[in-house]
Coordinates of N, CA, C and O and ligand atoms in Angstrom, one line a residue:
M1 N 1.0 -1.1 -0.1 CA 0.6 0.2 -0.1 C 1.2 1.4 -0.5 O 2.2 1.2 0.3
T2 N 0.5 2.6 -0.1 CA 1.0 3.6 0.1 C 1.6 4.1 1.2 O 0.1 4.3 1.7
Y3 N 2.8 4.7 1.8 CA 2.9 5.1 3.0 C 2.3 6.5 2.3 O 2.8 7.0 1.9
D4 N 1.8 6.9 4.0 CA 0.7 8.6 3.8 C 1.6 8.5 5.2 O 1.9 7.8 5.7
D5 N 2.2 10.1 5.3 CA 3.7 9.9 6.3 C 2.5 11.5 6.5 O 3.6 12.2 8.2
S6 N 1.2 11.0 6.9 CA 0.6 11.9 8.8 C 0.3 11.3 9.2 O -0.3 11.3 10.4
N7 N 0.6 9.9 9.3 CA -0.1 9.1 10.0 C 1.1 8.9 11.4 O 2.3 10.0 11.7
V8 N 0.7 8.4 12.6 CA 0.8 8.9 14.1 C 2.8 8.6 14.5 O 3.7 9.3 15.0
F9 N 3.1 7.7 13.5 CA 4.6 7.3 13.7 C 5.4 8.1 13.6 O 6.1 8.4 13.2
A10 N 4.9 8.5 12.3 CA 5.2 9.3 11.3 C 6.0 10.4 12.1 O 6.9 10.9 11.3
R11 N 4.7 11.2 12.9 CA 5.1 12.0 13.7 C 6.0 11.7 14.6 O 5.7 13.1 14.8
I12 N 5.9 11.0 15.3 CA 6.7 10.5 16.7 C 7.8 11.7 16.2 O 9.3 11.1 16.5
L13 N 8.0 10.2 15.1 CA 9.8 10.3 14.1 C 10.1 11.4 13.5 O 11.6 11.5 14.3
R14 N 9.4 12.4 13.7 CA 9.3 14.2 13.3 C 9.3 14.2 14.8 O 10.2 15.6 14.6
K15 N 8.8 14.0 16.0 CA 9.3 14.2 16.8 C 8.0 15.5 17.1 O 8.0 16.4 17.4
E16 N 6.4 16.0 15.9 CA 5.8 16.8 16.0 C 4.9 16.6 17.1 O 3.9 16.7 18.3
V17 N 5.1 15.0 18.0 CA 3.8 14.3 18.8 C 5.0 13.9 19.8 O 6.0 12.6 19.4
P18 N 4.7 14.0 21.4 CA 6.5 13.6 21.8 C 5.6 11.7 22.4 O 4.4 11.5 22.7
A19 N 6.3 11.8 22.8 CA 6.7 9.9 23.3 C 8.0 9.1 24.3 O 8.7 10.0 24.2
R20 N 7.4 8.2 25.4 CA 8.5 8.2 25.4 C 9.5 7.2 25.3 O 9.3 5.7 25.0
I21 N 11.1 7.8 24.9 CA 11.5 7.4 23.3 C 12.5 5.7 25.5 O 12.8 6.8 25.8
L22 N 12.4 4.3 24.1 CA 13.6 3.8 25.5 C 14.8 3.9 23.9 O 15.3 2.9 25.0
H23 N 14.8 4.1 23.0 CA 15.9 3.5 22.2 C 16.0 3.8 20.8 O 14.6 3.7 21.0
E24 N 17.1 4.9 19.9 CA 17.0 5.5 18.7 C 18.2 5.0 18.2 O 19.6 5.0 19.4
D25 N 18.8 4.7 17.0 CA 19.5 4.8 16.7 C 19.2 5.5 14.9 O 17.7 5.6 14.6
H26 N 19.7 4.6 14.1 CA 20.3 5.4 12.6 C 19.3 4.1 12.0 O 18.7 4.9 10.5
L27 N 18.7 3.0 12.2 CA 17.7 2.7 11.6 C 16.0 2.7 12.4 O 15.2 2.6 11.6
C28 N 15.8 2.6 13.0 CA 14.9 2.6 14.1 C 14.6 3.5 14.9 O 15.2 4.7 16.1
L29 N 13.8 3.7 16.5 CA 13.2 4.1 16.8 C 12.0 3.5 17.9 O 10.9 2.7 17.6
A30 N 12.4 3.5 19.3 CA 11.1 2.2 20.5 C 10.9 3.6 21.1 O 11.2 4.4 21.4
F31 N 9.0 3.5 21.0 CA 8.9 4.1 22.4 C 7.6 3.1 22.7 O 7.2 2.2 22.3
A32 N 7.1 3.5 24.7 CA 6.6 3.4 24.8 C 4.7 3.0 24.5 O 4.3 3.9 24.3
D33 N 3.6 2.6 24.3 CA 2.8 2.2 23.3 C 1.6 2.9 24.8 O 1.6 2.5 25.7
I34 N 1.2 3.3 24.1 CA 0.3 5.1 24.8 C -1.2 4.3 25.6 O -1.5 4.8 26.6
T35 N -1.6 2.5 25.3 CA -1.9 2.0 25.4 C -1.6 0.6 26.5 O -2.5 -0.3 25.2
P36 N -1.1 1.4 27.0 CA -0.1 -0.7 26.4 C -1.2 -1.8 27.7 O -2.6 -1.8 28.5
Q37 N -0.8 -3.0 27.0 CA -1.7 -4.5 27.0 C -1.0 -5.2 27.9 O -1.6 -6.7 27.8
A38 N -0.2 -5.5 28.1 CA 0.5 -5.6 29.5 C 1.5 -4.7 30.2 O 2.0 -3.4 30.1
P39 N 1.5 -4.9 31.9 CA 2.5 -3.9 32.0 C 4.5 -3.4 31.3 O 4.6 -2.0 31.6
T40 N 4.6 -4.3 30.6 CA 5.4 -3.9 29.6 C 4.8 -3.8 28.2 O 4.4 -4.6 28.1
H41 N 5.1 -2.4 27.4 CA 4.2 -2.8 25.9 C 4.9 -1.3 25.1 O 4.8 -0.5 25.8
F42 N 5.6 -2.3 25.1 CA 7.0 -1.4 23.5 C 6.7 -0.4 22.3 O 6.8 -2.4 21.7
L43 N 6.9 -0.4 21.4 CA 7.2 -0.7 19.7 C 8.1 -0.1 19.3 O 9.0 0.3 20.2
V44 N 8.9 -0.9 18.4 CA 9.9 -0.7 17.7 C 9.5 -1.0 16.4 O 8.9 -1.3 15.0
I45 N 10.0 0.5 16.1 CA 9.8 1.1 14.1 C 10.8 1.7 13.3 O 11.4 2.2 13.8
P46 N 10.5 1.0 11.8 CA 11.7 1.9 11.7 C 11.8 3.2 11.4 O 10.6 3.8 10.8
K47 N 12.9 3.6 10.7 CA 12.2 4.8 10.1 C 12.2 5.0 8.6 O 12.2 6.2 8.4
R48 N 12.4 4.5 8.0 CA 11.9 4.0 6.8 C 10.5 3.8 6.8 O 10.0 3.4 7.8
P49 N 10.2 4.9 5.9 CA 8.5 4.8 5.8 C 8.0 3.2 5.0 O 8.0 3.5 3.5
I50 N 8.0 3.0 5.6 CA 7.5 0.6 5.4 C 6.0 1.2 6.1 O 5.2 1.4 7.3
A51 N 5.1 0.7 4.9 CA 3.2 1.2 5.9 C 2.8 -0.1 6.4 O 2.7 -0.5 7.5
R52 N 3.4 -1.6 6.1 CA 2.6 -3.2 6.3 C 4.0 -3.5 6.4 O 5.1 -3.6 5.1
L53 N 4.0 -4.5 7.2 CA 5.2 -5.5 6.8 C 5.7 -6.2 5.6 O 6.4 -6.6 5.2
A54 N 4.0 -6.0 4.3 CA 3.9 -6.8 3.6 C 4.3 -6.1 2.6 O 4.5 -6.1 1.3
D55 N 4.5 -4.7 2.8 CA 5.6 -3.7 1.3 C 7.2 -3.9 1.9 O 7.1 -2.4 1.0
A56 N 8.0 -4.4 2.9 CA 8.7 -4.4 3.2 C 9.7 -5.3 1.7 O 8.5 -5.8 1.3
G57 N 10.9 -4.3 1.3 CA 11.0 -5.5 0.4 C 12.7 -5.5 0.5 O 12.7 -5.6 1.8
A58 N 13.2 -6.9 -0.3 CA 14.6 -7.3 -0.9 C 15.3 -6.1 0.5 O 16.1 -6.0 1.4
E59 N 15.2 -4.7 -0.3 CA 16.0 -3.5 0.4 C 16.2 -3.4 2.1 O 17.0 -2.9 2.3
D60 N 15.3 -4.3 2.5 CA 14.5 -3.6 3.8 C 15.2 -4.9 5.0 O 15.3 -4.7 6.3
K61 N 15.7 -5.3 4.0 CA 15.6 -7.1 4.7 C 16.3 -6.7 6.0 O 16.6 -7.3 6.9
A62 N 17.6 -5.7 6.1 CA 18.8 -5.6 7.3 C 17.7 -4.2 7.9 O 18.2 -4.6 9.3
V63 N 16.7 -3.9 8.0 CA 15.8 -3.0 8.8 C 14.9 -3.9 9.1 O 14.8 -3.8 10.8
L64 N 14.6 -4.8 8.6 CA 13.7 -6.0 9.2 C 14.5 -6.9 10.7 O 14.0 -6.5 11.8
G65 N 14.9 -7.1 10.7 CA 16.5 -8.0 11.4 C 16.5 -6.8 12.4 O 17.1 -7.3 13.2
H66 N 16.7 -5.8 11.6 CA 17.5 -4.8 13.2 C 16.6 -4.9 13.7 O 16.6 -3.9 15.5
L67 N 15.1 -5.0 13.5 CA 14.2 -4.2 14.4 C 14.2 -5.3 15.5 O 13.5 -5.3 16.8
L68 N 13.9 -6.4 14.8 CA 14.3 -7.6 16.1 C 15.3 -7.5 16.9 O 14.4 -8.0 18.5
W69 N 15.8 -7.2 16.8 CA 17.5 -7.8 17.1 C 17.3 -6.6 18.3 O 17.5 -6.4 19.2
A70 N 17.0 -5.4 17.6 CA 16.1 -3.8 18.4 C 15.1 -4.6 19.9 O 15.6 -4.2 21.0
A71 N 14.4 -4.7 20.1 CA 13.1 -5.7 20.1 C 14.5 -5.8 21.2 O 13.5 -6.3 22.3
A72 N 14.5 -7.9 21.3 CA 15.2 -8.1 22.6 C 15.9 -7.3 23.2 O 16.4 -7.5 24.2
D73 N 16.9 -6.5 22.6 CA 18.4 -5.6 23.6 C 17.6 -5.4 24.5 O 17.7 -4.5 25.6
I74 N 16.2 -4.4 24.2 CA 15.6 -3.6 24.8 C 14.5 -4.0 25.8 O 15.0 -3.8 27.2
A75 N 14.2 -5.0 25.4 CA 13.4 -6.2 26.4 C 14.5 -5.9 27.9 O 14.0 -7.1 28.7
A76 N 15.6 -7.2 27.3 CA 16.9 -6.7 28.3 C 16.7 -6.0 29.0 O 17.7 -6.3 29.9
R77 N 16.8 -5.3 28.0 CA 17.5 -3.5 29.3 C 16.5 -3.2 30.2 O 17.0 -2.6 31.3
L78 N 15.5 -3.5 29.8 CA 14.5 -2.7 30.7 C 14.2 -4.8 32.0 O 13.4 -3.9 32.6
G79 N 14.9 -5.9 32.1 CA 14.7 -6.5 32.4 C 13.5 -7.5 32.1 O 13.7 -7.7 33.5
V80 N 12.8 -7.7 31.7 CA 11.7 -8.2 31.1 C 12.4 -9.8 29.6 O 11.4 -11.1 29.9
A81 N 13.3 -9.5 29.3 CA 13.9 -10.7 28.7 C 14.0 -12.4 29.5 O 13.0 -13.6 28.5
H82 N 13.8 -12.5 30.7 CA 14.7 -13.6 31.3 C 12.7 -14.4 31.3 O 12.8 -15.8 30.8
D83 N 12.0 -13.3 32.3 CA 10.6 -14.3 32.0 C 9.5 -14.2 31.6 O 8.9 -15.3 30.9
G84 N 10.0 -13.6 30.1 CA 9.2 -14.2 29.0 C 9.0 -13.3 28.1 O 8.3 -11.8 28.8
F85 N 8.9 -12.6 26.5 CA 7.9 -11.0 26.3 C 7.1 -12.1 25.0 O 7.8 -12.3 24.3
R86 N 6.6 -11.4 24.3 CA 5.8 -11.3 22.8 C 5.8 -10.0 22.2 O 6.4 -9.2 22.5
V87 N 6.5 -10.4 21.1 CA 6.7 -10.1 20.2 C 5.8 -10.2 18.2 O 5.5 -11.7 18.9
V88 N 4.7 -9.2 18.3 CA 3.4 -9.1 18.0 C 3.9 -8.0 16.1 O 4.8 -7.1 16.6
I89 N 3.8 -8.8 15.3 CA 3.2 -7.6 14.5 C 2.5 -7.9 13.4 O 2.0 -8.5 12.7
N90 N 1.1 -6.7 14.2 CA 0.1 -6.9 12.8 C 0.2 -6.2 11.6 O 0.4 -5.5 11.1
N91 N -0.4 -7.1 10.4 CA -0.1 -6.9 9.3 C -1.7 -6.0 8.2 O -2.0 -6.9 8.6
G92 N -1.9 -5.4 8.3 CA -3.2 -5.7 7.6 C -4.5 -5.0 8.5 O -4.4 -5.3 9.5
A93 N -5.3 -4.0 7.9 CA -6.7 -4.1 9.4 C -6.7 -5.2 9.9 O -7.5 -5.0 10.3
R94 N -7.2 -5.9 9.1 CA -8.0 -6.8 9.1 C -7.6 -8.0 10.4 O -8.0 -8.3 11.8
A95 N -5.9 -7.7 10.5 CA -4.8 -8.3 11.9 C -5.2 -7.6 13.5 O -4.1 -8.0 14.2
G96 N -5.6 -6.5 12.7 CA -5.4 -5.0 14.0 C -4.4 -4.4 13.7 O -4.6 -3.4 14.7
Q97 N -4.1 -4.2 12.8 CA -3.6 -3.6 12.1 C -3.9 -1.7 12.1 O -4.9 -1.9 11.5
S98 N -3.7 -0.6 12.9 CA -4.8 1.1 13.4 C -3.4 1.7 12.7 O -4.5 3.1 12.2
V99 N -2.7 1.5 12.4 CA -1.2 2.9 12.1 C -0.3 2.1 11.3 O 0.0 1.4 11.0
F100 N -0.6 3.2 10.1 CA 0.5 2.1 9.2 C 1.5 3.2 9.1 O 2.0 3.5 7.4
H101 N 2.1 1.9 9.7 CA 3.9 2.6 9.9 C 3.9 1.2 10.9 O 3.9 1.1 11.2
L102 N 5.0 0.1 10.1 CA 5.6 -0.7 10.7 C 6.2 -0.8 12.3 O 6.3 0.2 12.1
H103 N 5.3 -1.8 12.7 CA 5.6 -1.4 13.8 C 5.7 -2.8 14.3 O 4.6 -3.5 15.3
V104 N 6.5 -3.0 15.5 CA 6.9 -4.0 15.9 C 6.4 -4.2 17.5 O 7.1 -3.1 18.7
H105 N 5.5 -5.0 18.4 CA 4.4 -4.9 19.4 C 5.2 -5.8 20.3 O 5.8 -7.0 19.8
V106 N 5.8 -5.3 21.2 CA 6.8 -6.3 22.4 C 6.2 -5.5 23.9 O 5.4 -5.1 24.1
L107 N 5.6 -7.2 24.4 CA 4.5 -6.8 25.3 C 5.2 -7.7 26.6 O 6.2 -8.9 25.5
A108 N 4.9 -7.5 27.3 CA 6.0 -8.6 29.0 C 5.4 -8.4 30.4 O 4.5 -7.3 30.5
G109 N 6.0 -9.3 31.0 CA 4.6 -8.8 32.8 C 3.8 -8.8 32.9 O 3.3 -9.3 34.4
R110 N 2.9 -10.2 31.6 CA 2.4 -11.2 32.4 C 2.6 -12.2 31.2 O 2.8 -12.1 30.9
D111 N 1.7 -13.2 32.3 CA 1.1 -14.8 31.1 C 0.7 -13.7 30.4 O -0.9 -13.4 30.2
M112 N 0.8 -14.9 29.0 CA -0.2 -14.4 27.8 C -1.1 -15.6 27.3 O 0.0 -17.5 27.7
A113 N -2.4 -15.5 27.1 CA -3.1 -17.0 26.1 C -2.2 -17.2 24.3 O -1.9 -16.1 24.0
W114 N -2.4 -18.7 24.6 CA -2.5 -18.9 22.6 C -3.8 -19.4 22.7 O -3.5 -20.5 23.1
P115 N -4.6 -19.5 21.3 CA -3.8 -18.8 20.6 C -4.1 -17.4 20.9 O -5.1 -16.9 21.4
P116 N -3.3 -16.2 19.8 CA -4.1 -14.8 20.4 C -5.4 -14.9 19.9 O -5.9 -14.7 18.5
G117 N -6.3 -13.3 20.1 CA -7.5 -13.2 20.0 C -8.1 -12.4 18.3 O -6.6 -11.7 17.9
Ligands
5GP1 P1 -2.1 -1.9 15.9 O1 -2.9 -2.3 16.6 O2 -1.3 -1.1 14.7 O3 -0.7 -2.6 14.9 O4 -1.2 -0.7 17.3 C1 -0.8 0.2 17.2 C2 -0.2 1.2 17.9 O5 -0.7 1.9 18.4 C3 -1.7 0.9 19.4 O6 -1.4 -0.6 20.5 C4 -1.1 1.8 20.1 O7 -2.1 1.7 21.8 C5 -0.5 2.7 20.4 N1 -1.1 3.9 19.5 C6 -1.3 4.5 18.7 N2 -1.6 6.1 18.8 C7 -0.5 6.5 19.5 C8 0.7 7.5 20.3 O8 0.2 8.3 19.4 N3 1.8 7.1 20.5 C9 2.1 6.6 21.1 N4 3.1 5.7 21.6 N5 1.2 4.6 20.4 C10 -0.1 4.9 19.9

């Protein structure tokens, strides 16, 4: 799908909208979710304008790997990696995606059910 840079994560990247930032580097930004679904809930987003996982191309492979590395590294720094954490990417409206800038959810601090809803 076409990337629309008026979405809220693009605005957070441009620092037009405040967020509780946990990590930033040349490829990604991580910040606390505004409506946490677990005691720890943060999002890792690429700086590149990718609307959905399905829109990532071969040129994005390194960025996609970096997002997962950052997710685990931040979870470790927050002290939640040992007990377990869940990583979720909602791709498309039917899967629950509501912000169309690719983001990795990281949830921790409570028991998780499976299958997810
Ligand atoms: P999705 O439903 O697209 O997978 O996830 C979007 C997530 O972004 C939701 O968990 C929602 O709480 C979070 N979110 C939406 N708007 C904002 C915002 O302005 N700031 C932050 N920090 N999180 C947001």
